GROMACS .gro file of N, CA, C and O in nm:
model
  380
    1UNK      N    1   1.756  -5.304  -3.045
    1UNK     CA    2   1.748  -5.165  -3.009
    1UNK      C    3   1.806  -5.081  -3.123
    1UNK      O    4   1.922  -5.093  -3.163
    2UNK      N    5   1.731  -5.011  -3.163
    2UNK     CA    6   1.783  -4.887  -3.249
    2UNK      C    7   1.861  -4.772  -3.198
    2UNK      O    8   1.813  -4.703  -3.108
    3UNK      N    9   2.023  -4.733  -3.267
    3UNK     CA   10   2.098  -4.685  -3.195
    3UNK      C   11   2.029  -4.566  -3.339
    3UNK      O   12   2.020  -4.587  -3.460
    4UNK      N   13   1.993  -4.445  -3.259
    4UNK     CA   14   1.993  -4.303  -3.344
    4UNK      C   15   2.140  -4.242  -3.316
    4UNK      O   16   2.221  -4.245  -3.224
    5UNK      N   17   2.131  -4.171  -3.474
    5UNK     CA   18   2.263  -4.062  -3.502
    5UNK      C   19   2.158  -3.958  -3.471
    5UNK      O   20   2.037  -3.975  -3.456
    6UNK      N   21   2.264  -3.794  -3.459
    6UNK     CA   22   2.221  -3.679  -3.470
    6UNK      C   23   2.146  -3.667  -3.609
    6UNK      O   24   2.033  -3.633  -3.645
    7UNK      N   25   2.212  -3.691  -3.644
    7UNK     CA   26   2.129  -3.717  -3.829
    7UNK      C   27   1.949  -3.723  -3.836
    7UNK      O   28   1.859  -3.653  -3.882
    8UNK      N   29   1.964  -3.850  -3.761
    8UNK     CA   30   1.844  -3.914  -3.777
    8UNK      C   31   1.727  -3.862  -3.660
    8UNK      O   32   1.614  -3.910  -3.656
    9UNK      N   33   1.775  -3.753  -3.564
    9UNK     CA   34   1.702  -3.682  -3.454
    9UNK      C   35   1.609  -3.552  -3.520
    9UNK      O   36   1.657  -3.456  -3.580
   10UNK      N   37   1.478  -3.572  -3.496
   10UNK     CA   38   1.415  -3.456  -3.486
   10UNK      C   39   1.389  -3.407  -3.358
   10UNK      O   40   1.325  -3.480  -3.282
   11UNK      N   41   1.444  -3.250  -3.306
   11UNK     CA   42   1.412  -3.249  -3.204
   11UNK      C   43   1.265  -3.102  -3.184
   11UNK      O   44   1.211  -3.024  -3.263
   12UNK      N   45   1.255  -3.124  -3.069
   12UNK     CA   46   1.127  -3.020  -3.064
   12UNK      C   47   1.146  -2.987  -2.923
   12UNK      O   48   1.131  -3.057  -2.823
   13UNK      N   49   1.209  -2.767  -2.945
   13UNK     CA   50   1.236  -2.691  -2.832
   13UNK      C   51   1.116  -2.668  -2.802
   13UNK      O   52   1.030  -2.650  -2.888
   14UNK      N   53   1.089  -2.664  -2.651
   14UNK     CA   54   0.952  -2.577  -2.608
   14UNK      C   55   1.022  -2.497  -2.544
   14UNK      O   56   1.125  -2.522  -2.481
   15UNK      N   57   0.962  -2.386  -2.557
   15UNK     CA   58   1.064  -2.233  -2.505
   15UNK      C   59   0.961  -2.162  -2.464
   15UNK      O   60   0.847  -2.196  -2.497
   16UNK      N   61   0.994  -2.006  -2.355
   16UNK     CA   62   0.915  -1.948  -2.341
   16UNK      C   63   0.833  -1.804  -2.391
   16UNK      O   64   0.727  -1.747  -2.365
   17UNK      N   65   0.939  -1.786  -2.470
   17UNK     CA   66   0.959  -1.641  -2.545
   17UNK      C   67   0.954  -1.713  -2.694
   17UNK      O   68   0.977  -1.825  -2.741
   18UNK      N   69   0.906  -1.573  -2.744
   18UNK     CA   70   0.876  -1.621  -2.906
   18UNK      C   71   1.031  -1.552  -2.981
   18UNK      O   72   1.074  -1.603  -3.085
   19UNK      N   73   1.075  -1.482  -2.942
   19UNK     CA   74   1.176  -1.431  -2.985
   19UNK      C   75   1.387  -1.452  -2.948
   19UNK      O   76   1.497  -1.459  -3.005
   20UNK      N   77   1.339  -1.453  -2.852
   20UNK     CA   78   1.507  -1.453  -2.770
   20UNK      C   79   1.548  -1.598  -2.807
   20UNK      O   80   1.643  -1.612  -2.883
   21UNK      N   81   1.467  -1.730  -2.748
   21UNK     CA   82   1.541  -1.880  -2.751
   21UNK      C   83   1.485  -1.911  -2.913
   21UNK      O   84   1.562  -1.972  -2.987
   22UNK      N   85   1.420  -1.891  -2.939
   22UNK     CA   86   1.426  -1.942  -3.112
   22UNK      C   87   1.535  -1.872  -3.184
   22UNK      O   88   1.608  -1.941  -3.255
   23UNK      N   89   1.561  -1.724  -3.175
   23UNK     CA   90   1.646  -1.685  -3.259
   23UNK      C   91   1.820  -1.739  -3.205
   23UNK      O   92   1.915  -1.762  -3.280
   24UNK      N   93   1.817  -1.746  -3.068
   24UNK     CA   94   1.982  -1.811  -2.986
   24UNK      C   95   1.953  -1.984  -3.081
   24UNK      O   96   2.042  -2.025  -3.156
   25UNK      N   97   1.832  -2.059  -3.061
   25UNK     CA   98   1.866  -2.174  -3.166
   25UNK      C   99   1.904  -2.198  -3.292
   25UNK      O  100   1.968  -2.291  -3.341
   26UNK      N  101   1.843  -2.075  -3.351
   26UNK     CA  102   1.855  -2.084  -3.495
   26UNK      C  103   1.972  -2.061  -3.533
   26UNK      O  104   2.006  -2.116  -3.638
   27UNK      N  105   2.049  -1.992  -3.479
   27UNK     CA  106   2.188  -1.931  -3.437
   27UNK      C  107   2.275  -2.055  -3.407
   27UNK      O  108   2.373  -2.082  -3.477
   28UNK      N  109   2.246  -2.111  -3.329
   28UNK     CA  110   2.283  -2.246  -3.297
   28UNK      C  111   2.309  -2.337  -3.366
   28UNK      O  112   2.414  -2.401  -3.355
   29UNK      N  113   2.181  -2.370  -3.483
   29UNK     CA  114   2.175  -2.456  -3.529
   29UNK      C  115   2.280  -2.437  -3.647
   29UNK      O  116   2.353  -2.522  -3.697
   30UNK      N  117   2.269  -2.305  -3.676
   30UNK     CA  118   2.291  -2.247  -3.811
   30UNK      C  119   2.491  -2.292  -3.777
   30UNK      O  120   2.568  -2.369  -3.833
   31UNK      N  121   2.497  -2.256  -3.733
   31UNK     CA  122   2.674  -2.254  -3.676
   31UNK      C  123   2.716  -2.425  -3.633
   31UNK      O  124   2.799  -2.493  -3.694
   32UNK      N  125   2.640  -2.468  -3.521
   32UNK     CA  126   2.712  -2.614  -3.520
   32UNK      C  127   2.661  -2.713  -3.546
   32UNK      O  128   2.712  -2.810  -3.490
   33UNK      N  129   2.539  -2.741  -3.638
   33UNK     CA  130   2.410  -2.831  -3.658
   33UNK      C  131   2.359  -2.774  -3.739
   33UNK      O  132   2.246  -2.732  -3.718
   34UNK      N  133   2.442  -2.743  -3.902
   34UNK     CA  134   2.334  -2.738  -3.968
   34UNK      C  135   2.283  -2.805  -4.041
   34UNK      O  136   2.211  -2.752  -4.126
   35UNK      N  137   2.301  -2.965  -4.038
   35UNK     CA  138   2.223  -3.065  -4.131
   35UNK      C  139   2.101  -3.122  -4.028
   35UNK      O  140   2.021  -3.210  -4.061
   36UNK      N  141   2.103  -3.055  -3.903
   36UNK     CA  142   2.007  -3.118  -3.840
   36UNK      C  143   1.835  -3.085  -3.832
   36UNK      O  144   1.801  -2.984  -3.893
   37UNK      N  145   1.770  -3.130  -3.790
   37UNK     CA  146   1.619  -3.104  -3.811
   37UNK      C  147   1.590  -3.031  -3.657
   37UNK      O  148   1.669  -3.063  -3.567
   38UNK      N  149   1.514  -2.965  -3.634
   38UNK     CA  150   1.494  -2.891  -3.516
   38UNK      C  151   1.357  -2.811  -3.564
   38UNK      O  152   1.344  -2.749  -3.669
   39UNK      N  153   1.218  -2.832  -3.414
   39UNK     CA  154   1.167  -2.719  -3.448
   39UNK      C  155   1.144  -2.652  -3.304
   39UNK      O  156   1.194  -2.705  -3.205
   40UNK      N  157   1.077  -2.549  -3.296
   40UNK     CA  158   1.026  -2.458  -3.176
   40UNK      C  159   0.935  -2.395  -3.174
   40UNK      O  160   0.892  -2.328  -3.268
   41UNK      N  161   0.882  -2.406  -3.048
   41UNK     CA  162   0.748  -2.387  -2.981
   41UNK      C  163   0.724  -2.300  -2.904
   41UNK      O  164   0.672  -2.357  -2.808
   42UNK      N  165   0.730  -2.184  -2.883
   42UNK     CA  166   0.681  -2.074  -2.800
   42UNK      C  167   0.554  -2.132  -2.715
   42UNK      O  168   0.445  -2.158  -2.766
   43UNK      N  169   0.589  -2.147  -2.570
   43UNK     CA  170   0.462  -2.107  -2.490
   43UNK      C  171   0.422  -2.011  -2.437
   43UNK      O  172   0.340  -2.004  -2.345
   44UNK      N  173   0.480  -1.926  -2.495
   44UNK     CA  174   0.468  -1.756  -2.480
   44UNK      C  175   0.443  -1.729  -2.280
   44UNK      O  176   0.382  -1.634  -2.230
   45UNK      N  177   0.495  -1.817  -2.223
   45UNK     CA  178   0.449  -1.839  -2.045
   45UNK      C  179   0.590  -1.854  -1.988
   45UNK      O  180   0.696  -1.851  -2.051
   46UNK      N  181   0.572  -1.871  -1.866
   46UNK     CA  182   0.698  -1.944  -1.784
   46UNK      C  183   0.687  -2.081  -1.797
   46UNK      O  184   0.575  -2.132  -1.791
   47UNK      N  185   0.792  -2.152  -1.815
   47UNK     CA  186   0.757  -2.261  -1.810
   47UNK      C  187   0.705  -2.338  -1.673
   47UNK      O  188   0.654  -2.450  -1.667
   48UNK      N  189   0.721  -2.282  -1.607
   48UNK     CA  190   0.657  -2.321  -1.446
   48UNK      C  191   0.543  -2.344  -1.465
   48UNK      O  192   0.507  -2.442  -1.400
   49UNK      N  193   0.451  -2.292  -1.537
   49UNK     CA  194   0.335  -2.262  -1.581
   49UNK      C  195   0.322  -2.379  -1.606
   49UNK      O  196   0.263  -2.457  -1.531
   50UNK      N  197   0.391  -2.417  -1.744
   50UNK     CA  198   0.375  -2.566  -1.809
   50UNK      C  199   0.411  -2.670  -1.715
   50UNK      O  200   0.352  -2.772  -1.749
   51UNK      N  201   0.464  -2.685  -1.638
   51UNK     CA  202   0.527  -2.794  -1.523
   51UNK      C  203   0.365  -2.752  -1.415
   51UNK      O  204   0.322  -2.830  -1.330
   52UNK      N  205   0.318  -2.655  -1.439
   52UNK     CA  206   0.199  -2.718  -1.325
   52UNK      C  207   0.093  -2.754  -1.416
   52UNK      O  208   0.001  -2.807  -1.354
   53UNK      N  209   0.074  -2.746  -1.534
   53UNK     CA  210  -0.041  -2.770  -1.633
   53UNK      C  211  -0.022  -2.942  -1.603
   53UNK      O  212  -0.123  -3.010  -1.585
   54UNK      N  213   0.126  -3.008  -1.602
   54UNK     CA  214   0.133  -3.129  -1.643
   54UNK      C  215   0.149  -3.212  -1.487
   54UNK      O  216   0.175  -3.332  -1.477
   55UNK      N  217   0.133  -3.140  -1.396
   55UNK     CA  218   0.139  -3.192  -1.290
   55UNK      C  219   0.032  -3.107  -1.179
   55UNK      O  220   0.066  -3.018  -1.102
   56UNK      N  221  -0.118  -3.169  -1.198
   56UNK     CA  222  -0.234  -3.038  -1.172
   56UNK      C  223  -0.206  -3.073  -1.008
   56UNK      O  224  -0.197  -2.976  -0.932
   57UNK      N  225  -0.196  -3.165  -0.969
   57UNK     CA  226  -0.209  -3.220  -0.826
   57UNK      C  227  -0.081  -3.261  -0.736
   57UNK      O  228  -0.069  -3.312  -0.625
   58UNK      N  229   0.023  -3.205  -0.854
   58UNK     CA  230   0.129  -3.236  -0.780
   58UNK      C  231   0.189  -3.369  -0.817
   58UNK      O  232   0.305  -3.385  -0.778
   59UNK      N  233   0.142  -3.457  -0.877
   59UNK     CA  234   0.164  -3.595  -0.910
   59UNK      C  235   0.169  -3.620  -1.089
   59UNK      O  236   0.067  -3.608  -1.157
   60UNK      N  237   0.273  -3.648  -1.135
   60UNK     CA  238   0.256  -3.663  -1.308
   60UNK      C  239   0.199  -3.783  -1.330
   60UNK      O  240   0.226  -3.891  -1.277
   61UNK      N  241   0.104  -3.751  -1.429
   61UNK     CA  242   0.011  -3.914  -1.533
   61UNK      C  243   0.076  -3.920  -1.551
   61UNK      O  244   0.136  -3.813  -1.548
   62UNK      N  245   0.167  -4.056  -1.598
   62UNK     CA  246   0.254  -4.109  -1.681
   62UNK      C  247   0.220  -4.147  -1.834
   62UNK      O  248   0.292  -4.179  -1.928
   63UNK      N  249   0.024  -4.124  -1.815
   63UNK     CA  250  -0.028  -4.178  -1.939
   63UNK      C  251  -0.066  -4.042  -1.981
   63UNK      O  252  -0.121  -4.045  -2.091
   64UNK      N  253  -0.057  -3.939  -1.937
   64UNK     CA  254  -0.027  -3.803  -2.037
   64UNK      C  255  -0.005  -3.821  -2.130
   64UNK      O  256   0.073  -3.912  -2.157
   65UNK      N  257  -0.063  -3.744  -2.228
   65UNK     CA  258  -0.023  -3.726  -2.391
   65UNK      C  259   0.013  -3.570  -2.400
   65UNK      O  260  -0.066  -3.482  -2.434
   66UNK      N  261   0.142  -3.554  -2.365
   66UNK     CA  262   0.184  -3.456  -2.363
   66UNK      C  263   0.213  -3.366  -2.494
   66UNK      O  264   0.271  -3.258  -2.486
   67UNK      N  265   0.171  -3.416  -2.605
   67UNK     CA  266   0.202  -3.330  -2.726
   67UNK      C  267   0.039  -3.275  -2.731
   67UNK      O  268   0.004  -3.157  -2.727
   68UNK      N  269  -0.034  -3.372  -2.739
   68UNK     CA  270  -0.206  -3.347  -2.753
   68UNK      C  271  -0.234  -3.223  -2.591
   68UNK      O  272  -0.326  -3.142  -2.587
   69UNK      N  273  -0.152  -3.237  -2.500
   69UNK     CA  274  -0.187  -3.147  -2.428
   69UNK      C  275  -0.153  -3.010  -2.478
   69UNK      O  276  -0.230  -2.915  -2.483
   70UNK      N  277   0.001  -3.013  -2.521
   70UNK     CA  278   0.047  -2.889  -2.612
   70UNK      C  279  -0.043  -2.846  -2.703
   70UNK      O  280  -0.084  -2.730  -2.693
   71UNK      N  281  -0.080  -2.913  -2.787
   71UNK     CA  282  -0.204  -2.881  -2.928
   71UNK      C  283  -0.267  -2.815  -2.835
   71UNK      O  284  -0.226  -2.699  -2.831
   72UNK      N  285  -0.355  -2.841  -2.753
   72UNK     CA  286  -0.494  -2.777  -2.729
   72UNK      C  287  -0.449  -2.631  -2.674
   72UNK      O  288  -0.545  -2.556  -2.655
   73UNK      N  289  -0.335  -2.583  -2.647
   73UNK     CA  290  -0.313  -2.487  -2.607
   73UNK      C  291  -0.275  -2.430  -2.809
   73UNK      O  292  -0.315  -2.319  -2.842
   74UNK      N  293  -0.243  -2.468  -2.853
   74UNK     CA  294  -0.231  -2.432  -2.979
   74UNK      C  295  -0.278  -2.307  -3.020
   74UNK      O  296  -0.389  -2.286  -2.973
   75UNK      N  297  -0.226  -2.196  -3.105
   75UNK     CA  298  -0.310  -2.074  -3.107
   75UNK      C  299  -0.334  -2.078  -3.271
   75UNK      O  300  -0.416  -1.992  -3.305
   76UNK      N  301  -0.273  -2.171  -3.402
   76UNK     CA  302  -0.287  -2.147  -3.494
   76UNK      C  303  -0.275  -2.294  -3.572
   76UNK      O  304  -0.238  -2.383  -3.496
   77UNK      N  305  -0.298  -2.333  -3.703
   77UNK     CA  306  -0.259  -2.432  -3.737
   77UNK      C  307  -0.112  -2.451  -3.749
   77UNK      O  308  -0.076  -2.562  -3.711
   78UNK      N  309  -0.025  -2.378  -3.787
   78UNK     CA  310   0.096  -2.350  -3.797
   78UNK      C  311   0.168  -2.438  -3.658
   78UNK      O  312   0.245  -2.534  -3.661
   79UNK      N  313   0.121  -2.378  -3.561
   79UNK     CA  314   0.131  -2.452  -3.411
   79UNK      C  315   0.106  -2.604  -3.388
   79UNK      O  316   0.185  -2.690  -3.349
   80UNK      N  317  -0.011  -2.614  -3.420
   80UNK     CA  318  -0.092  -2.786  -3.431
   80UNK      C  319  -0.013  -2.868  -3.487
   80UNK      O  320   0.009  -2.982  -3.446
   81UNK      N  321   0.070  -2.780  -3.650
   81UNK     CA  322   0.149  -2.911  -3.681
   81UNK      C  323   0.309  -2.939  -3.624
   81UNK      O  324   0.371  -3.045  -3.612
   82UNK      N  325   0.344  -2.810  -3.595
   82UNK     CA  326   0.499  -2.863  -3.490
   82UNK      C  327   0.433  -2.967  -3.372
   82UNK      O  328   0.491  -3.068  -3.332
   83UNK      N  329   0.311  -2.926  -3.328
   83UNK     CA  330   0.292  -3.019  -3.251
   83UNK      C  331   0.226  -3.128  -3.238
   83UNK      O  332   0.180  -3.178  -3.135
   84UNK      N  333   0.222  -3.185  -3.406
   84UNK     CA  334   0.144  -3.279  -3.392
   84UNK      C  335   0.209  -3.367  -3.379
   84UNK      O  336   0.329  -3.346  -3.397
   85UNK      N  337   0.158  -3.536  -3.333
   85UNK     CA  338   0.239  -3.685  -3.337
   85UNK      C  339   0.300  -3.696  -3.463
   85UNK      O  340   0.422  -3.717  -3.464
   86UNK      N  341   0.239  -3.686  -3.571
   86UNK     CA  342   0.342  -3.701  -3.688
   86UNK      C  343   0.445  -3.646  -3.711
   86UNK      O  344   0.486  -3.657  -3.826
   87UNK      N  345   0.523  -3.570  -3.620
   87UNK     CA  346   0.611  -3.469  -3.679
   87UNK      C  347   0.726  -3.654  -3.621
   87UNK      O  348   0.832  -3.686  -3.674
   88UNK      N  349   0.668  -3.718  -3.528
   88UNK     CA  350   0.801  -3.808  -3.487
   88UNK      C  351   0.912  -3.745  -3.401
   88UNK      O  352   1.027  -3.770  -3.438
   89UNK      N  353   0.901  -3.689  -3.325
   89UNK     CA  354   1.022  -3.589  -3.222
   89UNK      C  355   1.093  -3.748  -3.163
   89UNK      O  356   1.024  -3.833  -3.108
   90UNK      N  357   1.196  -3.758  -3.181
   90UNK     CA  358   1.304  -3.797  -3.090
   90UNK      C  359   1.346  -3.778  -2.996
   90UNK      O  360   1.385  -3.868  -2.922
   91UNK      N  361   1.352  -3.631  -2.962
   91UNK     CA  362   1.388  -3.569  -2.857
   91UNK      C  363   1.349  -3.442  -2.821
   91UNK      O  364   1.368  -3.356  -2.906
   92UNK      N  365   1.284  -3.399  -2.687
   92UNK     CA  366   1.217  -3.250  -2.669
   92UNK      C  367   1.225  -3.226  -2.530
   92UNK      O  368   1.202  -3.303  -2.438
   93UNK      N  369   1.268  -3.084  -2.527
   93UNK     CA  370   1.405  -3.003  -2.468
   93UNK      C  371   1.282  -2.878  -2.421
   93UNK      O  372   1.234  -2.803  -2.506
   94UNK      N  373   1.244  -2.871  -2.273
   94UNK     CA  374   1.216  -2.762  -2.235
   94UNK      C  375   1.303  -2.606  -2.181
   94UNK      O  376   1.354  -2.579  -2.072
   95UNK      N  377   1.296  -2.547  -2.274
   95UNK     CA  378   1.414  -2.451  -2.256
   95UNK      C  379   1.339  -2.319  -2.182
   95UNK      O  380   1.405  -2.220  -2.151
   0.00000   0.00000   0.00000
């Protein structure tokens, strides 16, 4: 088993506002994490929204591809690549 450091974490916020939780992270990061990697994702929605996109019937796929579901909502390339599989996320934080 591979034990990860903070070091070695990329994480990826999905937030709902393009402005308020990216700039409180960056803030964040900037002050107690700043060697760390972090990106963020505006779904410009509630996230309720996103919790019923991923659960249409009430029941979650487990075989969801939940980043490829993010992409297709994608509004730019800029978007596509925070959210693509290659970015490698470690960890992702619906805020």
């Amino acid at each position: 088993m591979v034990s990860l450091t903070m070091k070695t974490r990329n994480i990826l916020f999905i937030v709902e506002g393009e402005t308020d939780e990216p700039d409180f992270l960056n803030k964040m990061f900037q002050v107690c994490f700043e060697k760390y990697q972090f990106q963020c994702w505006a779904y410009r929605t509630s996230l309720h929204d996103l919790v019923c996109d991923l659960y249409p019937d009430g029941n979650f796929d487990p075989d969801i591809d939940i980043l490829l579901h993010w992409r297709s909502k994608a509004r730019d390339e800029k978007e596509r690549k925070i959210l693509s599989e290659t970015m490698h996320y470690t960890d992702i934080f619906l805020i």
